[in-house]
PDB file of C-alpha atoms in Angstrom:
ATOM      1  CA  MET A   1      98.076  94.633 144.731  1.00 73.00           C
ATOM      2  CA  SER A   2      94.922  92.681 144.626  1.00 83.00           C
ATOM      3  CA  THR A   3      94.006  89.209 142.907  1.00 95.00           C
ATOM      4  CA  VAL A   4      90.686  88.722 141.322  1.00 97.00           C
ATOM      5  CA  ARG A   5      89.459  85.102 141.351  1.00 98.00           C
ATOM      6  CA  PRO A   6      86.137  83.061 141.514  1.00 98.00           C
ATOM      7  CA  LEU A   7      84.152  83.098 144.867  1.00 97.00           C
ATOM      8  CA  THR A   8      84.595  80.026 146.825  1.00 96.00           C
ATOM      9  CA  ASP A   9      82.312  78.502 149.633  1.00 94.00           C
ATOM     10  CA  ALA A  10      85.209  79.444 152.073  1.00 95.00           C
ATOM     11  CA  ASP A  11      84.729  83.182 151.062  1.00 94.00           C
ATOM     12  CA  ARG A  12      80.983  83.308 151.871  1.00 93.00           C
ATOM     13  CA  GLU A  13      81.032  84.483 155.342  1.00 92.00           C
ATOM     14  CA  ALA A  14      83.753  87.125 154.849  1.00 93.00           C
ATOM     15  CA  VAL A  15      82.119  88.244 151.626  1.00 93.00           C
ATOM     16  CA  LEU A  16      78.720  88.513 153.548  1.00 90.00           C
ATOM     17  CA  THR A  17      80.422  90.714 156.171  1.00 87.00           C
ATOM     18  CA  LEU A  18      82.009  92.994 153.300  1.00 88.00           C
ATOM     19  CA  ILE A  19      78.653  93.371 151.647  1.00 86.00           C
ATOM     20  CA  THR A  20      76.551  94.237 154.917  1.00 82.00           C
ATOM     21  CA  ALA A  21      79.102  96.678 156.191  1.00 78.00           C
ATOM     22  CA  HIS A  22      77.309  98.834 153.327  1.00 72.00           C
ATOM     23  CA  PHE A  23      73.832  98.684 154.882  1.00 67.00           C
ATOM     24  CA  ALA A  24      72.080 100.148 157.883  1.00 60.00           C
ATOM     25  CA  GLU A  25      71.767  97.602 160.836  1.00 58.00           C
ATOM     26  CA  GLU A  26      69.086  94.961 160.502  1.00 57.00           C
ATOM     27  CA  ARG A  27      69.629  94.790 156.619  1.00 60.00           C
ATOM     28  CA  SER A  28      70.574  91.526 155.091  1.00 63.00           C
ATOM     29  CA  TYR A  29      71.955  90.630 151.589  1.00 70.00           C
ATOM     30  CA  GLU A  30      72.193  87.135 150.009  1.00 81.00           C
ATOM     31  CA  VAL A  31      75.665  86.339 148.482  1.00 89.00           C
ATOM     32  CA  PRO A  32      74.982  85.004 144.945  1.00 92.00           C
ATOM     33  CA  GLU A  33      76.400  81.737 144.028  1.00 94.00           C
ATOM     34  CA  ASN A  34      78.996  81.181 141.587  1.00 96.00           C
ATOM     35  CA  ASP A  35      77.434  79.115 139.057  1.00 97.00           C
ATOM     36  CA  GLU A  36      79.013  79.121 135.805  1.00 97.00           C
ATOM     37  CA  CYS A  37      77.203  76.435 134.082  1.00 97.00           C
ATOM     38  CA  ALA A  38      74.086  78.560 134.743  1.00 97.00           C
ATOM     39  CA  GLY A  39      75.785  81.896 133.704  1.00 98.00           C
ATOM     40  CA  THR A  40      76.514  83.536 136.956  1.00 98.00           C
ATOM     41  CA  TYR A  41      80.179  84.508 137.666  1.00 98.00           C
ATOM     42  CA  VAL A  42      81.204  85.789 141.112  1.00 98.00           C
ATOM     43  CA  ARG A  43      84.313  87.253 141.593  1.00 98.00           C
ATOM     44  CA  VAL A  44      86.331  88.140 144.545  1.00 98.00           C
ATOM     45  CA  ALA A  45      89.254  90.848 144.815  1.00 98.00           C
ATOM     46  CA  GLU A  46      91.434  89.757 147.754  1.00 96.00           C
ATOM     47  CA  ARG A  47      94.548  91.409 149.196  1.00 94.00           C
ATOM     48  CA  GLU A  48      96.695  89.700 151.737  1.00 92.00           C
ATOM     49  CA  ARG A  49      94.369  86.562 151.077  1.00 91.00           C
ATOM     50  CA  LYS A  50      91.234  88.414 152.374  1.00 94.00           C
ATOM     51  CA  PRO A  51      88.252  89.468 150.256  1.00 96.00           C
ATOM     52  CA  VAL A  52      88.191  93.268 149.843  1.00 96.00           C
ATOM     53  CA  GLY A  53      85.728  93.236 147.031  1.00 96.00           C
ATOM     54  CA  VAL A  54      82.888  91.220 145.214  1.00 96.00           C
ATOM     55  CA  MET A  55      81.076  91.757 141.935  1.00 96.00           C
ATOM     56  CA  ALA A  56      78.812  89.301 139.923  1.00 97.00           C
ATOM     57  CA  LEU A  57      77.775  88.900 136.276  1.00 98.00           C
ATOM     58  CA  THR A  58      74.661  86.827 135.274  1.00 98.00           C
ATOM     59  CA  THR A  59      73.898  86.252 131.593  1.00 98.00           C
ATOM     60  CA  TYR A  60      70.410  86.256 130.177  1.00 98.00           C
ATOM     61  CA  ASP A  61      68.925  85.565 126.565  1.00 97.00           C
ATOM     62  CA  SER A  62      66.178  88.325 126.825  1.00 97.00           C
ATOM     63  CA  ARG A  63      65.609  91.805 128.201  1.00 96.00           C
ATOM     64  CA  GLU A  64      62.466  90.584 130.019  1.00 96.00           C
ATOM     65  CA  ARG A  65      64.689  88.047 131.966  1.00 97.00           C
ATOM     66  CA  VAL A  66      67.040  90.903 132.909  1.00 97.00           C
ATOM     67  CA  ARG A  67      64.048  93.149 134.109  1.00 96.00           C
ATOM     68  CA  GLU A  68      62.870  90.314 136.196  1.00 97.00           C
ATOM     69  CA  ALA A  69      66.534  89.780 137.741  1.00 96.00           C
ATOM     70  CA  MET A  70      67.074  93.620 138.520  1.00 95.00           C
ATOM     71  CA  HIS A  71      66.463  94.773 142.077  1.00 89.00           C
ATOM     72  CA  LEU A  72      66.118  98.454 142.093  1.00 89.00           C
ATOM     73  CA  VAL A  73      64.652  99.156 138.527  1.00 92.00           C
ATOM     74  CA  ASP A  74      61.394  98.039 136.858  1.00 91.00           C
ATOM     75  CA  THR A  75      62.166  98.960 133.386  1.00 93.00           C
ATOM     76  CA  VAL A  76      64.424  97.928 130.491  1.00 95.00           C
ATOM     77  CA  GLU A  77      63.412 100.824 128.434  1.00 94.00           C
ATOM     78  CA  GLY A  78      66.743 102.216 126.872  1.00 94.00           C
ATOM     79  CA  VAL A  79      68.458  98.837 127.028  1.00 96.00           C
ATOM     80  CA  PRO A  80      69.129  97.690 123.248  1.00 96.00           C
ATOM     81  CA  SER A  81      68.091  94.469 121.728  1.00 95.00           C
ATOM     82  CA  ALA A  82      70.779  91.954 121.941  1.00 97.00           C
ATOM     83  CA  SER A  83      70.933  88.014 121.753  1.00 97.00           C
ATOM     84  CA  THR A  84      72.670  88.008 125.183  1.00 98.00           C
ATOM     85  CA  TYR A  85      72.725  90.459 128.044  1.00 98.00           C
ATOM     86  CA  GLY A  86      74.963  90.488 130.942  1.00 98.00           C
ATOM     87  CA  LEU A  87      73.647  91.767 134.235  1.00 98.00           C
ATOM     88  CA  VAL A  88      76.563  93.189 136.691  1.00 97.00           C
ATOM     89  CA  HIS A  89      75.276  92.996 140.254  1.00 95.00           C
ATOM     90  CA  ALA A  90      76.255  92.404 143.996  1.00 90.00           C
ATOM     91  CA  GLY A  91      79.253  94.859 143.626  1.00 92.00           C
ATOM     92  CA  TYR A  92      80.805  95.941 146.961  1.00 90.00           C
ATOM     93  CA  VAL A  93      84.138  96.931 148.106  1.00 92.00           C
ATOM     94  CA  ALA A  94      85.295  97.102 151.732  1.00 91.00           C
ATOM     95  CA  PRO A  95      85.237 100.650 152.985  1.00 87.00           C
ATOM     96  CA  ALA A  96      88.779 100.802 153.816  1.00 91.00           C
ATOM     97  CA  HIS A  97      89.748  99.887 149.886  1.00 93.00           C
ATOM     98  CA  THR A  98      87.112 102.362 148.279  1.00 89.00           C
ATOM     99  CA  GLY A  99      89.021 104.246 145.567  1.00 89.00           C
ATOM    100  CA  THR A 100      91.833 101.991 145.206  1.00 93.00           C
ATOM    101  CA  GLY A 101      91.066 100.473 141.983  1.00 94.00           C
ATOM    102  CA  ILE A 102      89.226  97.182 143.337  1.00 96.00           C
ATOM    103  CA  GLY A 103      85.878  97.992 141.610  1.00 95.00           C
ATOM    104  CA  SER A 104      87.595  98.625 138.180  1.00 96.00           C
ATOM    105  CA  ARG A 105      89.641  95.352 138.520  1.00 97.00           C
ATOM    106  CA  LEU A 106      86.241  93.314 139.233  1.00 98.00           C
ATOM    107  CA  LEU A 107      84.366  95.198 136.546  1.00 97.00           C
ATOM    108  CA  GLU A 108      87.064  94.560 133.857  1.00 97.00           C
ATOM    109  CA  ARG A 109      87.294  90.963 134.635  1.00 98.00           C
ATOM    110  CA  LEU A 110      83.665  90.346 134.530  1.00 98.00           C
ATOM    111  CA  HIS A 111      83.727  92.474 131.011  1.00 97.00           C
ATOM    112  CA  GLU A 112      86.221  89.977 129.821  1.00 97.00           C
ATOM    113  CA  ILE A 113      84.183  86.990 131.011  1.00 98.00           C
ATOM    114  CA  GLY A 114      81.040  88.485 129.234  1.00 97.00           C
ATOM    115  CA  ASP A 115      82.988  89.076 126.167  1.00 96.00           C
ATOM    116  CA  THR A 116      84.087  85.382 126.031  1.00 97.00           C
ATOM    117  CA  ASN A 117      80.542  84.363 126.635  1.00 97.00           C
ATOM    118  CA  GLY A 118      78.905  86.460 123.989  1.00 96.00           C
ATOM    119  CA  VAL A 119      77.444  89.228 126.055  1.00 97.00           C
ATOM    120  CA  GLU A 120      76.497  92.006 123.610  1.00 97.00           C
ATOM    121  CA  VAL A 121      74.963  94.446 126.105  1.00 98.00           C
ATOM    122  CA  PHE A 122      75.809  94.699 129.844  1.00 98.00           C
ATOM    123  CA  VAL A 123      73.192  96.189 132.207  1.00 98.00           C
ATOM    124  CA  ALA A 124      73.646  97.377 135.777  1.00 96.00           C
ATOM    125  CA  ASP A 125      70.805  98.465 138.050  1.00 93.00           C
ATOM    126  CA  ALA A 126      72.653 100.551 140.611  1.00 91.00           C
ATOM    127  CA  TRP A 127      71.972 102.300 143.764  1.00 85.00           C
ATOM    128  CA  PHE A 128      73.659 105.819 143.228  1.00 88.00           C
ATOM    129  CA  HIS A 129      74.190 107.617 146.367  1.00 81.00           C
ATOM    130  CA  GLY A 130      76.137 110.490 147.940  1.00 74.00           C
ATOM    131  CA  GLY A 131      78.598 108.187 149.577  1.00 72.00           C
ATOM    132  CA  PRO A 132      82.208 107.765 148.361  1.00 73.00           C
ATOM    133  CA  ASP A 133      81.545 104.255 147.278  1.00 75.00           C
ATOM    134  CA  SER A 134      78.575 105.176 144.814  1.00 81.00           C
ATOM    135  CA  PRO A 135      78.980 103.191 141.662  1.00 88.00           C
ATOM    136  CA  ALA A 136      78.083 106.217 139.565  1.00 89.00           C
ATOM    137  CA  ASP A 137      81.512 107.021 138.666  1.00 90.00           C
ATOM    138  CA  LEU A 138      82.941 103.522 138.173  1.00 93.00           C
ATOM    139  CA  LEU A 139      80.161 102.650 135.672  1.00 95.00           C
ATOM    140  CA  THR A 140      80.431 105.770 133.833  1.00 93.00           C
ATOM    141  CA  THR A 141      84.244 105.384 133.682  1.00 94.00           C
ATOM    142  CA  HIS A 142      83.858 102.109 132.285  1.00 96.00           C
ATOM    143  CA  GLY A 143      81.510 103.069 129.347  1.00 96.00           C
ATOM    144  CA  TYR A 144      78.120 102.579 130.832  1.00 97.00           C
ATOM    145  CA  ASP A 145      75.430 105.200 130.087  1.00 95.00           C
ATOM    146  CA  VAL A 146      72.880 106.142 132.577  1.00 95.00           C
ATOM    147  CA  VAL A 147      69.506 105.441 130.766  1.00 95.00           C
ATOM    148  CA  SER A 148      67.054 106.259 133.606  1.00 93.00           C
ATOM    149  CA  THR A 149      67.042 107.096 137.351  1.00 90.00           C
ATOM    150  CA  ASP A 150      64.353 107.231 139.740  1.00 89.00           C
ATOM    151  CA  SER A 151      64.775 109.044 143.198  1.00 86.00           C
ATOM    152  CA  ILE A 152      64.686 106.789 146.184  1.00 80.00           C
ATOM    153  CA  ALA A 153      65.524 109.394 148.567  1.00 77.00           C
ATOM    154  CA  GLY A 154      64.165 109.028 152.044  1.00 71.00           C
ATOM    155  CA  HIS A 155      64.352 105.238 152.007  1.00 67.00           C
ATOM    156  CA  ALA A 156      65.794 105.400 155.602  1.00 66.00           C
ATOM    157  CA  ASP A 157      64.564 106.600 158.966  1.00 70.00           C
ATOM    158  CA  GLY A 158      66.674 109.428 159.890  1.00 70.00           C
ATOM    159  CA  PRO A 159      69.782 110.330 158.036  1.00 73.00           C
ATOM    160  CA  CYS A 160      70.604 108.127 155.117  1.00 74.00           C
ATOM    161  CA  PRO A 161      73.524 105.704 156.006  1.00 71.00           C
ATOM    162  CA  LYS A 162      75.133 106.768 152.813  1.00 72.00           C
ATOM    163  CA  CYS A 163      74.354 110.301 151.901  1.00 73.00           C
ATOM    164  CA  GLY A 164      73.487 111.742 155.359  1.00 73.00           C
ATOM    165  CA  THR A 165      71.094 114.528 155.133  1.00 76.00           C
ATOM    166  CA  PRO A 166      69.693 115.613 152.699  1.00 78.00           C
ATOM    167  CA  CYS A 167      69.492 112.022 150.925  1.00 80.00           C
ATOM    168  CA  ALA A 168      70.367 112.046 147.179  1.00 79.00           C
ATOM    169  CA  CYS A 169      69.858 108.357 146.450  1.00 82.00           C
ATOM    170  CA  GLU A 170      68.640 107.213 143.167  1.00 86.00           C
ATOM    171  CA  ALA A 171      68.001 103.836 141.494  1.00 86.00           C
ATOM    172  CA  ALA A 172      69.930 104.123 138.323  1.00 92.00           C
ATOM    173  CA  LEU A 173      69.576 101.798 135.035  1.00 93.00           C
ATOM    174  CA  THR A 174      73.016 101.878 133.173  1.00 94.00           C
ATOM    175  CA  VAL A 175      73.784 100.045 129.800  1.00 96.00           C
ATOM    176  CA  ARG A 176      77.085  99.556 128.082  1.00 97.00           C
ATOM    177  CA  ALA A 177      76.542  98.564 124.768  1.00 90.00           C
ATOM    178  CA  PRO A 178      78.763  98.312 121.679  1.00 78.00           C
ATOM    179  CA  THR A 179      79.102 101.733 119.676  1.00 66.00           C
ATOM    180  CA  PRO A 180      77.341 101.630 116.261  1.00 61.00           C
ATOM    181  CA  GLU A 181      80.074 101.417 113.502  1.00 53.00           C
TER     182      GLU A 181
END
């Protein structure tokens, strides 16, 4: 069983190692700061006292601020109007724990936090790829609709580290909004 808890400073090196395991060599990634007063909630899943997953939620008061914060998608077309948005980002699970429910537990916890903090629309710009750890199934299983995709195939020299050959990578904009009554 895993535990989901806030990221601590002591976790940073292990979480960075967990994240960079998903990238080709010489790629880097910055671990987000858990700054709940500023609206960023970073959660870590751990098993046997070791981080095995991480995911973050940052709240915003406008679609424009969400667009500026996204990494892969340059549009918010398809994102409904709301007073508070939650951008889900930095979601990674250790390769040995993929498919064990870690991503779902993290995402469910962030949804609870978002709901408590008035988030009306959750947004994720995600890297959909051909690997077993692609977030496509996770997000759609948890009520996200894919509102746009753009091919980013061929982003690596040689075989894609996730898809192999041919590369099927896409930048995807996904939205989880309340259903109209």
